GROMACS .gro file of C-alpha atoms in nm:
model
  438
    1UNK     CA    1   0.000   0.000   0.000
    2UNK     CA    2   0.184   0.350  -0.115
    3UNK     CA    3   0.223   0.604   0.164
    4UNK     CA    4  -0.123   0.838   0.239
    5UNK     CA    5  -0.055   1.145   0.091
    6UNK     CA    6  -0.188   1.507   0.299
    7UNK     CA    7  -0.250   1.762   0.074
    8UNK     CA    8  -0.231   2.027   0.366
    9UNK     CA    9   0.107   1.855   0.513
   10UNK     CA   10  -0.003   2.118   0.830
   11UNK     CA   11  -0.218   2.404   0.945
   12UNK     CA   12  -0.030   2.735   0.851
   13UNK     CA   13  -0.182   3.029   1.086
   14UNK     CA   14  -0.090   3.382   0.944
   15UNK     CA   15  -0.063   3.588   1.248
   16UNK     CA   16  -0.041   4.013   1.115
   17UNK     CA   17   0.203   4.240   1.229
   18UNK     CA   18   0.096   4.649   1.327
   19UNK     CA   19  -0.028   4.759   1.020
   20UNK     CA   20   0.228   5.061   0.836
   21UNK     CA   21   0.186   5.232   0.565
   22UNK     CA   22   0.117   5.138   0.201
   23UNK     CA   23   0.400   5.188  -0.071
   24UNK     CA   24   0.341   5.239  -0.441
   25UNK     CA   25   0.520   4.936  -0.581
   26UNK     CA   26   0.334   4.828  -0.802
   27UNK     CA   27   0.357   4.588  -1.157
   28UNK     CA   28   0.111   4.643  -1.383
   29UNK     CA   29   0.057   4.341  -1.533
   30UNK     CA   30  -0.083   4.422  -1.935
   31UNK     CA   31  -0.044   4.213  -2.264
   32UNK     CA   32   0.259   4.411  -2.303
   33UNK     CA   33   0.646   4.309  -2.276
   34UNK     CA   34   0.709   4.378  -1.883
   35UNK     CA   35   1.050   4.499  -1.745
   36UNK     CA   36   1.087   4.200  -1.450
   37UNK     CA   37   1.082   4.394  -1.137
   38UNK     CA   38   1.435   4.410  -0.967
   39UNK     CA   39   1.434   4.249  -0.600
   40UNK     CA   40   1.648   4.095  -0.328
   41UNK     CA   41   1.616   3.810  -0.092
   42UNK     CA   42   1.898   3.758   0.162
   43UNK     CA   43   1.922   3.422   0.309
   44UNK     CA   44   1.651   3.430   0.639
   45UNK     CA   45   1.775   3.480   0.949
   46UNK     CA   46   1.778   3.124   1.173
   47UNK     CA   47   1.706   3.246   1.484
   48UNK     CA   48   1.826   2.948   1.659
   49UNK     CA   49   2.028   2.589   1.564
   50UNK     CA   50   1.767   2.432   1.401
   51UNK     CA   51   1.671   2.648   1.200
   52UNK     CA   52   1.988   2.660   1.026
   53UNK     CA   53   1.897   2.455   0.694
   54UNK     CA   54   1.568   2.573   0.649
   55UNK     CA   55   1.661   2.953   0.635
   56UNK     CA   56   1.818   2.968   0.317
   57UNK     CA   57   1.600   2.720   0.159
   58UNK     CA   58   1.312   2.875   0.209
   59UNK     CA   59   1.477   3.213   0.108
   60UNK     CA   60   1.572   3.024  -0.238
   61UNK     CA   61   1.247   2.856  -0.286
   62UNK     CA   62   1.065   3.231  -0.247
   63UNK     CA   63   1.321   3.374  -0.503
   64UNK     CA   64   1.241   3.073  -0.722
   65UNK     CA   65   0.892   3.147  -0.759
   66UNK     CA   66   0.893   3.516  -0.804
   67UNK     CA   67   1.152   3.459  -1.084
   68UNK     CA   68   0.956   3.185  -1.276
   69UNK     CA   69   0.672   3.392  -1.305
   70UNK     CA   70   0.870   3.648  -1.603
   71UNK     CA   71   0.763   3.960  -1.396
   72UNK     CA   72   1.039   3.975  -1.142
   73UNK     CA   73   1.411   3.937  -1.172
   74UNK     CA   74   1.646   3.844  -0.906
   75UNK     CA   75   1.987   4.042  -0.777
   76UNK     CA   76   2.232   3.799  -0.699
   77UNK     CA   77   2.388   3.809  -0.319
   78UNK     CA   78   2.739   3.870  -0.478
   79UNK     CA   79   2.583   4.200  -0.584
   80UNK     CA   80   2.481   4.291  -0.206
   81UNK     CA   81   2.628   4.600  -0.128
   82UNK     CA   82   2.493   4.484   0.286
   83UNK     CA   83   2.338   4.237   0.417
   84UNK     CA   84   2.061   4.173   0.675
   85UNK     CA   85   2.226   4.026   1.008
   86UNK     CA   86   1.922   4.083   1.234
   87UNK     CA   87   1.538   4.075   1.137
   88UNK     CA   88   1.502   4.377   1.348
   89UNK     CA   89   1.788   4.553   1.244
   90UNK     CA   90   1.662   4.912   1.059
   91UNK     CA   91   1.671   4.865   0.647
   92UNK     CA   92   1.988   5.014   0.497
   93UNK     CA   93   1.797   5.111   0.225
   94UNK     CA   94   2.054   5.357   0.008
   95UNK     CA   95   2.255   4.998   0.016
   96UNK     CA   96   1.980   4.821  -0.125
   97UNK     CA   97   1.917   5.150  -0.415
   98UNK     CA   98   2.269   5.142  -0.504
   99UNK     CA   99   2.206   4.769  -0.673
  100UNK     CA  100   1.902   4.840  -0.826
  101UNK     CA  101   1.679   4.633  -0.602
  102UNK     CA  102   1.309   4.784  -0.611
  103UNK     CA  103   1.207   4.500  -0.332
  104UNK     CA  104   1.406   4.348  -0.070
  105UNK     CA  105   1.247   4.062   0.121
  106UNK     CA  106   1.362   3.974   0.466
  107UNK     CA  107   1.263   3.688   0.673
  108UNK     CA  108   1.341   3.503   1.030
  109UNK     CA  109   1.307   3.098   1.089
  110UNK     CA  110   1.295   2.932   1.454
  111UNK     CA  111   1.275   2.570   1.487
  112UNK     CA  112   1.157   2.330   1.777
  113UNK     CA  113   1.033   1.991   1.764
  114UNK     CA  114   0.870   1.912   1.448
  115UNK     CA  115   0.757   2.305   1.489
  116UNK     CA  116   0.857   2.571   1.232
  117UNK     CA  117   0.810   2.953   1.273
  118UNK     CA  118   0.881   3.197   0.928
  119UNK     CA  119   0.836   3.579   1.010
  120UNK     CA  120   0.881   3.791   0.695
  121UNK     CA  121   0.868   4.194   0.620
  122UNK     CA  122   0.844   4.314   0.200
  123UNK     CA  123   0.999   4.620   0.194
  124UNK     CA  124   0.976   4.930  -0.121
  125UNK     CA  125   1.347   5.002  -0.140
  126UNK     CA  126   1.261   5.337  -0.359
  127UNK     CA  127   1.019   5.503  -0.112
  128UNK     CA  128   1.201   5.391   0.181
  129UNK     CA  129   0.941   5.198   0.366
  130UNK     CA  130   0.742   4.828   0.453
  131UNK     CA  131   0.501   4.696   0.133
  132UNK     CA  132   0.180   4.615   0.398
  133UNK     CA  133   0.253   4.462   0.722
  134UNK     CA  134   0.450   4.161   0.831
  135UNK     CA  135   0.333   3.863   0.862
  136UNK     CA  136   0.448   3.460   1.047
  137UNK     CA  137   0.353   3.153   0.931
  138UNK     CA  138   0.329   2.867   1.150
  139UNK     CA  139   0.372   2.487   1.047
  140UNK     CA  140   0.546   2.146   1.086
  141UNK     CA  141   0.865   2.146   1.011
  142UNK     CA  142   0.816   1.895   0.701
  143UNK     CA  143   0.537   2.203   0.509
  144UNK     CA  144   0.870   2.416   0.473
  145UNK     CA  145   0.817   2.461   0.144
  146UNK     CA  146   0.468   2.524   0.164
  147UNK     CA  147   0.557   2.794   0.402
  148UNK     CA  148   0.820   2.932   0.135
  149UNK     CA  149   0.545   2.946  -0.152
  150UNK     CA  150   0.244   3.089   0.127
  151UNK     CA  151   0.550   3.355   0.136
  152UNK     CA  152   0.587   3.438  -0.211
  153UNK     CA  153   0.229   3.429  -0.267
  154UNK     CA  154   0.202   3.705  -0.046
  155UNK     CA  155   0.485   3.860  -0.210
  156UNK     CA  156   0.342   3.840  -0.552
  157UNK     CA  157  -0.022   3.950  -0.485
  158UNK     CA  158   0.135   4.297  -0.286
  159UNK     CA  159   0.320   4.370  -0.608
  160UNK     CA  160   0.115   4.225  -0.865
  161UNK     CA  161  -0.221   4.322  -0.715
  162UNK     CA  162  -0.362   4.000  -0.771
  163UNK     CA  163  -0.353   3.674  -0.584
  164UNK     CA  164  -0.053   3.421  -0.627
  165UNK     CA  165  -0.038   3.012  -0.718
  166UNK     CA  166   0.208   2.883  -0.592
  167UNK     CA  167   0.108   2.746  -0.275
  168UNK     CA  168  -0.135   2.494  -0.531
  169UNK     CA  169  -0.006   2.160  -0.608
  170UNK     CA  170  -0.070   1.983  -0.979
  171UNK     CA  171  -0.153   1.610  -1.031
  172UNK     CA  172  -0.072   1.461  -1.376
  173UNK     CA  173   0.014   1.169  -1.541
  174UNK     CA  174   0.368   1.012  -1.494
  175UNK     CA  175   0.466   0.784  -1.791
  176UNK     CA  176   0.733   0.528  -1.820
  177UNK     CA  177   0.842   0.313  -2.060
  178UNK     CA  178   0.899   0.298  -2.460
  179UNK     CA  179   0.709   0.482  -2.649
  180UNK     CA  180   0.474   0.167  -2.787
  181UNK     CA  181   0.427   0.057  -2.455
  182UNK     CA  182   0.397   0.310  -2.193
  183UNK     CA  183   0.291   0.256  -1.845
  184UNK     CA  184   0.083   0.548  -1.659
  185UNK     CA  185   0.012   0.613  -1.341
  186UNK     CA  186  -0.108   0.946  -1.139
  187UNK     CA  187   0.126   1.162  -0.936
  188UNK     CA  188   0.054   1.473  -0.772
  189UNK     CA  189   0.298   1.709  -0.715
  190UNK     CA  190   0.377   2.084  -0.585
  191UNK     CA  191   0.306   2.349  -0.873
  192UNK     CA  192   0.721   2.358  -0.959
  193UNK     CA  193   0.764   1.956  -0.970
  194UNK     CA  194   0.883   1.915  -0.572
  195UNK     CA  195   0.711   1.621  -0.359
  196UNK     CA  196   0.590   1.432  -0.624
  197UNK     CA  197   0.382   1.119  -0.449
  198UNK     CA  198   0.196   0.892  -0.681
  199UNK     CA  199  -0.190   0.808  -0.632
  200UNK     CA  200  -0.191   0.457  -0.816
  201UNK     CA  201   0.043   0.215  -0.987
  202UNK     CA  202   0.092   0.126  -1.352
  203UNK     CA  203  -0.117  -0.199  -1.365
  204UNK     CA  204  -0.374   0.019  -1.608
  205UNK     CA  205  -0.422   0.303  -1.866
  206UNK     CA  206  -0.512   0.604  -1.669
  207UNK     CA  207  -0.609   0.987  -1.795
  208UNK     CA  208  -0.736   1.295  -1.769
  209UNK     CA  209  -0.693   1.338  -1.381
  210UNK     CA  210  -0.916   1.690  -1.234
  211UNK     CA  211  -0.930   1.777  -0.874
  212UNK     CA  212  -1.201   1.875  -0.707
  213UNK     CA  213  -1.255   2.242  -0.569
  214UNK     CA  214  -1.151   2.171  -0.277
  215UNK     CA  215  -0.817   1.937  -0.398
  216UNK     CA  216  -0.922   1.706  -0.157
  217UNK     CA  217  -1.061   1.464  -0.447
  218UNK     CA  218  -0.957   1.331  -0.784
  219UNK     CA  219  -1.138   1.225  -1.088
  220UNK     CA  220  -1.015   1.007  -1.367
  221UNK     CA  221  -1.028   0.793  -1.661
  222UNK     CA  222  -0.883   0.431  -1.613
  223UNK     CA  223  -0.880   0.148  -1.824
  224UNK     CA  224  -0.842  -0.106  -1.593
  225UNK     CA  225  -1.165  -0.287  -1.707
  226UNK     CA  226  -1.060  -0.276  -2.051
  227UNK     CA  227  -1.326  -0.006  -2.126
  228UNK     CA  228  -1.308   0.358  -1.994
  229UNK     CA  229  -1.441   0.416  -1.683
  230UNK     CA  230  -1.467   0.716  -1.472
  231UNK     CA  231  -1.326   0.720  -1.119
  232UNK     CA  232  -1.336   0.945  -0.784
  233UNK     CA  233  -1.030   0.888  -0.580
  234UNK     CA  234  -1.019   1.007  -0.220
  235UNK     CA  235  -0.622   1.176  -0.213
  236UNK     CA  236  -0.542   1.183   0.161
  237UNK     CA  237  -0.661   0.820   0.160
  238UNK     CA  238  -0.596   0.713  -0.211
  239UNK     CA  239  -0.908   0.543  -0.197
  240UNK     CA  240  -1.156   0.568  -0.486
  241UNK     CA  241  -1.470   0.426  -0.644
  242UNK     CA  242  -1.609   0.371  -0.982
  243UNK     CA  243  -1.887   0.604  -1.132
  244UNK     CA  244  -2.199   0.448  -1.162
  245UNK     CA  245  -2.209   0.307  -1.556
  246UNK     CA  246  -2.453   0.126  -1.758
  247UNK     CA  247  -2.349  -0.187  -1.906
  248UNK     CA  248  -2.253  -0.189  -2.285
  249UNK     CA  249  -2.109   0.267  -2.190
  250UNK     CA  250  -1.803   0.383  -2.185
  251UNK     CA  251  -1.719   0.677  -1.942
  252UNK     CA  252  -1.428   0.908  -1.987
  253UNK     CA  253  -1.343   1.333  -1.989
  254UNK     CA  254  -1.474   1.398  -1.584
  255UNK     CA  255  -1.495   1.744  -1.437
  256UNK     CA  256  -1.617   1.865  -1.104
  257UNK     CA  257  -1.867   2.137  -1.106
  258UNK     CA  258  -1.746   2.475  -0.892
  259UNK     CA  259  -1.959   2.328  -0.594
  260UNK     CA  260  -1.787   2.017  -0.597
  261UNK     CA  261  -2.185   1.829  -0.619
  262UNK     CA  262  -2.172   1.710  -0.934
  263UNK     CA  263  -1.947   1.498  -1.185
  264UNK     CA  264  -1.984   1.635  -1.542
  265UNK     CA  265  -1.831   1.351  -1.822
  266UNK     CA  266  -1.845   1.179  -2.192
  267UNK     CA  267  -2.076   0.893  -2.197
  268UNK     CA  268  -2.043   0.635  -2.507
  269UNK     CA  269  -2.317   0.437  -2.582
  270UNK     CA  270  -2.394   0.276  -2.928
  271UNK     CA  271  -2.165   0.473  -3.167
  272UNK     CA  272  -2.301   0.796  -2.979
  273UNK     CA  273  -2.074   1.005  -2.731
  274UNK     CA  274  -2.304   1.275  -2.562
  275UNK     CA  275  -2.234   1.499  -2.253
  276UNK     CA  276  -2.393   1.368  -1.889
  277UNK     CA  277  -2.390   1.508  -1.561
  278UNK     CA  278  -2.446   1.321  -1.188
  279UNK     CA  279  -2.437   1.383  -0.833
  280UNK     CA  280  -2.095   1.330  -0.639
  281UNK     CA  281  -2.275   1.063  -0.423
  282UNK     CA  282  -2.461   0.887  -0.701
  283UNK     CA  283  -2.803   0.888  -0.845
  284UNK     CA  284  -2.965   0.841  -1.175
  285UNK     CA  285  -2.728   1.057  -1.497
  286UNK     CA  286  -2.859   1.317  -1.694
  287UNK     CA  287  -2.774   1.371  -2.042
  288UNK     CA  288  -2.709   1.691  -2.146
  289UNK     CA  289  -2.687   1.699  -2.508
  290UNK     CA  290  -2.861   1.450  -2.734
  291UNK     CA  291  -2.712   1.525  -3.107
  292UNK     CA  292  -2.566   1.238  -3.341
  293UNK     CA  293  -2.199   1.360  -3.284
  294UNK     CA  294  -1.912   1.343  -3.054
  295UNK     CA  295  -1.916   1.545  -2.734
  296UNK     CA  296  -1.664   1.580  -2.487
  297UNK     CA  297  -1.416   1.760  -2.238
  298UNK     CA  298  -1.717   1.965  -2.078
  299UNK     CA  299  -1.577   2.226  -1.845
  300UNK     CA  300  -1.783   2.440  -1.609
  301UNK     CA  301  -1.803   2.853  -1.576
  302UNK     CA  302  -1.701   2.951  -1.241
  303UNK     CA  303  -2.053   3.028  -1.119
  304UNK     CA  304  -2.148   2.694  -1.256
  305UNK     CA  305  -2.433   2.825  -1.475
  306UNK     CA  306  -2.256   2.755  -1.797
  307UNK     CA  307  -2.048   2.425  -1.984
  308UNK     CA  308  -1.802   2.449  -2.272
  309UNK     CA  309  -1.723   2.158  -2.439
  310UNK     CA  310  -1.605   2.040  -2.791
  311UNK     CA  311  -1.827   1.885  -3.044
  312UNK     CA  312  -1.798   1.788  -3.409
  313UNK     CA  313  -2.178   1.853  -3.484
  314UNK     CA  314  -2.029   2.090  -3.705
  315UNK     CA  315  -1.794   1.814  -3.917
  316UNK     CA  316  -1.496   1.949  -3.731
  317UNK     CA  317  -1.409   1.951  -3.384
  318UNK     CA  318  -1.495   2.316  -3.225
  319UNK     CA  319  -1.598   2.478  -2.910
  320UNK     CA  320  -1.929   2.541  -2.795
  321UNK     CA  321  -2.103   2.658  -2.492
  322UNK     CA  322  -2.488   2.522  -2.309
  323UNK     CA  323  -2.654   2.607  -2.045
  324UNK     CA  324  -2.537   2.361  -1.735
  325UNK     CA  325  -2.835   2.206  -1.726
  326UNK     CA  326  -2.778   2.113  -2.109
  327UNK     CA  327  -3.032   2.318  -2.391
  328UNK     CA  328  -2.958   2.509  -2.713
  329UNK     CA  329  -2.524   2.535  -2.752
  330UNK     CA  330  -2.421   2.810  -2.915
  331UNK     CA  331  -2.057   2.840  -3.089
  332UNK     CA  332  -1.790   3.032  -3.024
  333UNK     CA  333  -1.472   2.892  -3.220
  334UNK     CA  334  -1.456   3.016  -3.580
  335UNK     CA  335  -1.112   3.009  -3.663
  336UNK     CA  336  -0.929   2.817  -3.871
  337UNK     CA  337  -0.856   2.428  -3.767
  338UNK     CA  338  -0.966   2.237  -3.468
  339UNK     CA  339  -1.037   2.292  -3.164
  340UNK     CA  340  -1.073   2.060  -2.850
  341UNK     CA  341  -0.982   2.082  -2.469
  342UNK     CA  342  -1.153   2.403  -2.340
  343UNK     CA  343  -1.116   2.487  -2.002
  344UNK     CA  344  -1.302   2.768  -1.803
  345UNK     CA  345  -1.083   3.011  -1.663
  346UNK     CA  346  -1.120   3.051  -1.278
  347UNK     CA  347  -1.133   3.428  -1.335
  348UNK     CA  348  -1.466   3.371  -1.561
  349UNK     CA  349  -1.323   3.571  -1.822
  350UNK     CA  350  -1.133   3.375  -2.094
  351UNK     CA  351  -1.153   2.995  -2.196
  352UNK     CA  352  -0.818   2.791  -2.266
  353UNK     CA  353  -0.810   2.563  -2.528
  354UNK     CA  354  -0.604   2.286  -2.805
  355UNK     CA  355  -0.599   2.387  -3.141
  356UNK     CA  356  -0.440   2.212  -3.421
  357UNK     CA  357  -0.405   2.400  -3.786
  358UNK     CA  358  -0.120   2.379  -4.050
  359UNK     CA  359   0.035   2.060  -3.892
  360UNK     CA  360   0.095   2.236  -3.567
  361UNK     CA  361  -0.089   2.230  -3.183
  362UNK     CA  362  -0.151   2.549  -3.005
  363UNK     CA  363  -0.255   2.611  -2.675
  364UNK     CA  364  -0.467   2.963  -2.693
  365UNK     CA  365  -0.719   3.150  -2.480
  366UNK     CA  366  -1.025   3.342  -2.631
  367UNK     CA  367  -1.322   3.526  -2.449
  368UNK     CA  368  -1.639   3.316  -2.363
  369UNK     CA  369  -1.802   3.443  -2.649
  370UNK     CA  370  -1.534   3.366  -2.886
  371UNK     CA  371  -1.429   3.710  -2.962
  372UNK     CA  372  -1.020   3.819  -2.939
  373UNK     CA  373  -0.837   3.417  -2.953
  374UNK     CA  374  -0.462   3.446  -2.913
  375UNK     CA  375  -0.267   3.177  -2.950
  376UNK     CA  376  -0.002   3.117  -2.659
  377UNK     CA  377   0.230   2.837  -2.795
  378UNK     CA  378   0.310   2.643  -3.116
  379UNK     CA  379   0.518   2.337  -3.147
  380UNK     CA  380   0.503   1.953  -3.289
  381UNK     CA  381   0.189   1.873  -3.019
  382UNK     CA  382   0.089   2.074  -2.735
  383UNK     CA  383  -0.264   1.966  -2.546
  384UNK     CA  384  -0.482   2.011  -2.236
  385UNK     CA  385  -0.441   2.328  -2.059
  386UNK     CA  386  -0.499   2.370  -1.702
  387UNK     CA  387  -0.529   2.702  -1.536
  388UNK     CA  388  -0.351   2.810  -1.213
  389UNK     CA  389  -0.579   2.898  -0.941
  390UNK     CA  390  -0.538   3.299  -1.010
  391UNK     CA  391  -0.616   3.232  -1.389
  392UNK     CA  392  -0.277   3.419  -1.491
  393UNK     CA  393  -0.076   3.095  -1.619
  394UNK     CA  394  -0.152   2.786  -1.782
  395UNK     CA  395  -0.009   2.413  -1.813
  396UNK     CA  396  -0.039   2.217  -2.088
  397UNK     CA  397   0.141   1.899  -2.212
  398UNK     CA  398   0.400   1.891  -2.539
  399UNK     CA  399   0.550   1.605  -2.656
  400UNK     CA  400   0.880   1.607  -2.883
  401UNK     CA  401   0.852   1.502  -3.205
  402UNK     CA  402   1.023   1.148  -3.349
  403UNK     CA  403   1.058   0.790  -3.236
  404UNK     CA  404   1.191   0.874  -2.897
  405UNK     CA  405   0.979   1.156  -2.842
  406UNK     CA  406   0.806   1.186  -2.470
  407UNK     CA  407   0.593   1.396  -2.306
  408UNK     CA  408   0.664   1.700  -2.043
  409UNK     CA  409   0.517   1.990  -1.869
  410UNK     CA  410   0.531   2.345  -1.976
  411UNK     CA  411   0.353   2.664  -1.838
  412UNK     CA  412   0.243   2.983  -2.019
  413UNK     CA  413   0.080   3.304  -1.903
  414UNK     CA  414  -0.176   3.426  -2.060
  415UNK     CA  415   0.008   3.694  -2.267
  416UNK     CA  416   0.245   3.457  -2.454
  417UNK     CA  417   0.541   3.494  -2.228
  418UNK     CA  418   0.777   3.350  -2.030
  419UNK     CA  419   0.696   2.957  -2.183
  420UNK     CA  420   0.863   2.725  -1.895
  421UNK     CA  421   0.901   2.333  -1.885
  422UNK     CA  422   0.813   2.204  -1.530
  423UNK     CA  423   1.100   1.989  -1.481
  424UNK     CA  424   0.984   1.589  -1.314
  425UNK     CA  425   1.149   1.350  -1.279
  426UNK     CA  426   1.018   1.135  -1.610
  427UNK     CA  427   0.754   1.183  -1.914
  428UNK     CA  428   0.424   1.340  -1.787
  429UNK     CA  429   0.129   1.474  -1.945
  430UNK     CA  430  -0.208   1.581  -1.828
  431UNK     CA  431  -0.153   1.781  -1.560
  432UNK     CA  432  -0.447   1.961  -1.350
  433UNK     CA  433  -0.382   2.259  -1.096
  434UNK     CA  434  -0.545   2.234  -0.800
  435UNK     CA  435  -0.743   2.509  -0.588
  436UNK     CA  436  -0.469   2.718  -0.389
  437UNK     CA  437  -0.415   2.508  -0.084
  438UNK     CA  438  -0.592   2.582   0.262
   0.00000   0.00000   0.00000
C-alpha cells in the first residue's frame, strides 16, 4: 500500500504584524512586454540551531517562484552592497538603491520539535518603507516549502495586485516506458515539480486526472476494465470508487462542477458520445446533449451556470457553450482548424483551449463568447491546458517530435510569455492545478 498522501502537510496560521503604511510598488501586469521587477532576498535569518537549513532554503524557494513567473528578476547576493544580520535591524535602504533592487524581502526561521516559525517583512526600497505589514507563518517542520510558496504568494499579490499560485499543487500523469508501450500512473505534485507522491500504480491506462474544488478529491479515466471508466479517488486516503455506468457505456473526460456536487463527463453508448452530468454521491445521470456527434471535455463557468465543451456537430471539432443544465449550444470557435480541450478560466473571463491547424498544436485563450483568440504556444503537439488557481498561467502537455519523443510539462501566461518546462522527474502529461491550498 503506497504512503497516504496530505494535501495540507499542516495548518499554517498567518498571524499580522501592526499595520504601516502602504507603498506604491506596483507591476502592472498588461499584454505588453514587462521589465521583471528588480528584487532581493537575503538568506533568512535562523534564529536558533535548528533552524539553520531551512533559512536559506526557504529564502531560495521564495526567489524561485517570483523569478519563474517572467515579472520579477532576481539580484544575486554577490551583488549585495549589505546584508541583513538581524530581522530587526533598521533597512539600509541607500545599500539596497545602489544595486538596483526595487524590493528586498527579509525573513526570520525558529525551529523546535517538528515546529517551524517563518516571520517575513516586504519592503519598497525606492520610497524607503514596509510593502503592507508583516506577517508569520506557522507549520510542521516537514510544510517548509509550503511555508516558502504561502511567502511568495504574499509577495506576488502585494506587487502584482492579484492573488498568487504557488502554494497549489498539480496532479498529472507520470509515464514510463517505450514509447509503444507506456505505463501510466497518477502523481501529484507541488506546482514547480517538488514532492511528487503517486496516487496509483501502472497496472492500467489512466487519464485525464481533475481535482475537485476543494483538492481534496480526484477524478479520472482508467482502463483497468478494458473499457473507460470514470473514477473518484479520495487523495489523503488514495481510496476511490467507480462512477456508476450502464453496461454496454463507456465513461471518460470527468470534471467537477465549482460546488464540488456534481461529476460532469463523456458517456459512449452505441456509436453515440453525448455529454452527462451526476451527483458526487450517485443517483440516476442526466444527459445533457442529445445530437448524433461526438461530445466531450465539458468544463464548467465559475458560477457553474454555464459548460463548454467540444463537439464535431459541425464536421470538425470546435468549441461550444450550453446552459449547465444542457439546452440550445451556441458556438464560439470560428477560426481556422480544430479545436478541443476548453477549459473555463477561474477568473470567468477567458476559456483555454487545443488547437491544431497547419500541422501544428496550439494552446490559446479566447473570451467566452469567442471574440479576441490568441494563440499562446506552437510546437510539434501541445494539449490540455490547465489554469492556475489565479487564472494568470496555464499548463499544458508537449510532446517532442520522433521515435523517442516523450511527453513534459510546460507553463504559459496568458500573454504569450515567459513559456517554462516544469522539470519531473520522467515523461508526464495531463496535468491539472489544484485550488490554492488551505
Amino acid at each position: 500500500m503506497m504512503a497516504l498522501l496530505l494535501l495540507a502537510t499542516a495548518a499554517l496560521v498567518v498571524q499580522p504584524r501592526p499595520a504601516v503604511a502602504q507603498g506604491p510598488l506596483r507591476i502592472e501586469i498588461t499584454d505588453g512586454v514587462i521589465e521583471p521587477l528588480p528584487f532581493a532576498v537575503p538568506d533568512f535569518q535562523a534564529e536558533n540551531g535548528a533552524a539553520a537549513e531551512y533559512a536559506r532554503s526557504i529564502a531560495r524557494v521564495v526567489a524561485a517562484d517570483l523569478s519563474g513567473t517572467g515579472l520579477f528578476r532576481e539580484i544575486p547576493a554577490d551583488a549585495f552592497v549589505s546584508g541583513i544580520t538581524s530581522f530587526a535591524s533598521p533597512i539600509a535602504y541607500a545599500d539596497w538603491k545602489a544595486i538596483n533592487a526595487q524590493a528586498l524581502i527579509t525573513g526570520a526561521v525558529s525551529a523546535s520539535g517538528d515546529s517551524l516559525n517563518v516571520k517575513f517583512r516586504v519592503y519598497d526600497v525606492f520610497s524607503g518603507q514596509p510593502l503592507g505589514e508583516g506577517l508569520q507563518f506557522s507549520g510542521a517542520i516537514g510544510s517548509w516549502r509550503r511555508v516558502a510558496h504561502k511567502v511568495a504568494d504574499i509577495v506576488y499579490s502585494r506587487i502584482t495586485g492579484e492573488s498568487g499560485y504557488f502554494d497549489s499543487r498539480v496532479v498529472f500523469v507520470a509515464e514510463t516506458g517505450p514509447k509503444n508501450a507506456k505505463r501510466k500512473r497518477l502523481a501529484v505534485m507541488d506546482y514547480d515539480g517538488a514532492n511528487v507522491q503517486y496516487l496509483t500504480d501502472s497496472s492500467a491506462l489512466v487519464l485525464a486526472p481533475r481535482f475537485s474544488p476543494t483538492g481534496d478529491k480526484v477524478l479520472y479515466t482508467s482502463y483497468e476494465t478494458g473499457f473507460p471508466q470514470v473514477y473518484v479517488l479520495d487523495v489523503a486516503t488514495v481510496g476511490r470508487q467507480a462512477l456508476s455506468q450502464q453496461p454496454g457505456t463507456m465513461t471518460f473526460a470527468p470534471r467537477f462542477s465549482p460546488d464540488g456536487r456534481t461529476i460532469v463527463y463523456s458517456l459512449s453508448a452505441g456509436g453515440n458520445t453525448d455529454i452527462y452530468a451526476m451527483d458526487i454521491n450517485g443517483g440516476n445521470p442526466r444527459r445533457l446533449t442529445t445530437t448524433p456527434s461526438i461530445e466531450t471535455a465539458p468544463s464548467y463557468s465559475p458560477d457553474g451556470s454555464q459548460i463548454v465543451f467540444e463537439s464535431d456537430r459541425s464536421g470538425t471539432p470546435q468549441l461550444y457553450v450550453m446552459p449547465a443544465g444542457g439546452g440550445e449550444a451556441t458556438r464560439i470557435s470560428f477560426g481556422q482548424g480544430r479545436y478541443g480541450t476548453p477549459v473555463w478560466s477561474p477568473r470567468g473571463d477567458l476559456i483555454a483551449f487545443t488547437k491544431q491547424n497547419a500541422g501544428r498544436f496550439h494552446i490559446g485563450v479566447m473570451r467566452t463568447d469567442g471574440s479576441e483568440e490568441r494563440l499562446l504556444t506552437a510546437s510539434f503537439l501541445d494539449e490540455g491546458p490547465t489554469w492556475a488557481p489565479n487564472g494568470r498561467v496555464i499548463m499544458f502537455t508537449r510532446e517532442s517530435q520522433g521515435a523517442t519523443g516523450a511527453p513534459s510539462l510546460y507553463s504559459v501566461d496568458i500573454s504569450g510569455r515567459n513559456l517554462r518546462r516544469v522539470v519531473t522527474e520522467g515523461a508526464a502529461s495531463d496535468p491539472a492545478w489544484s485550488p490554492l491550498l488551505k
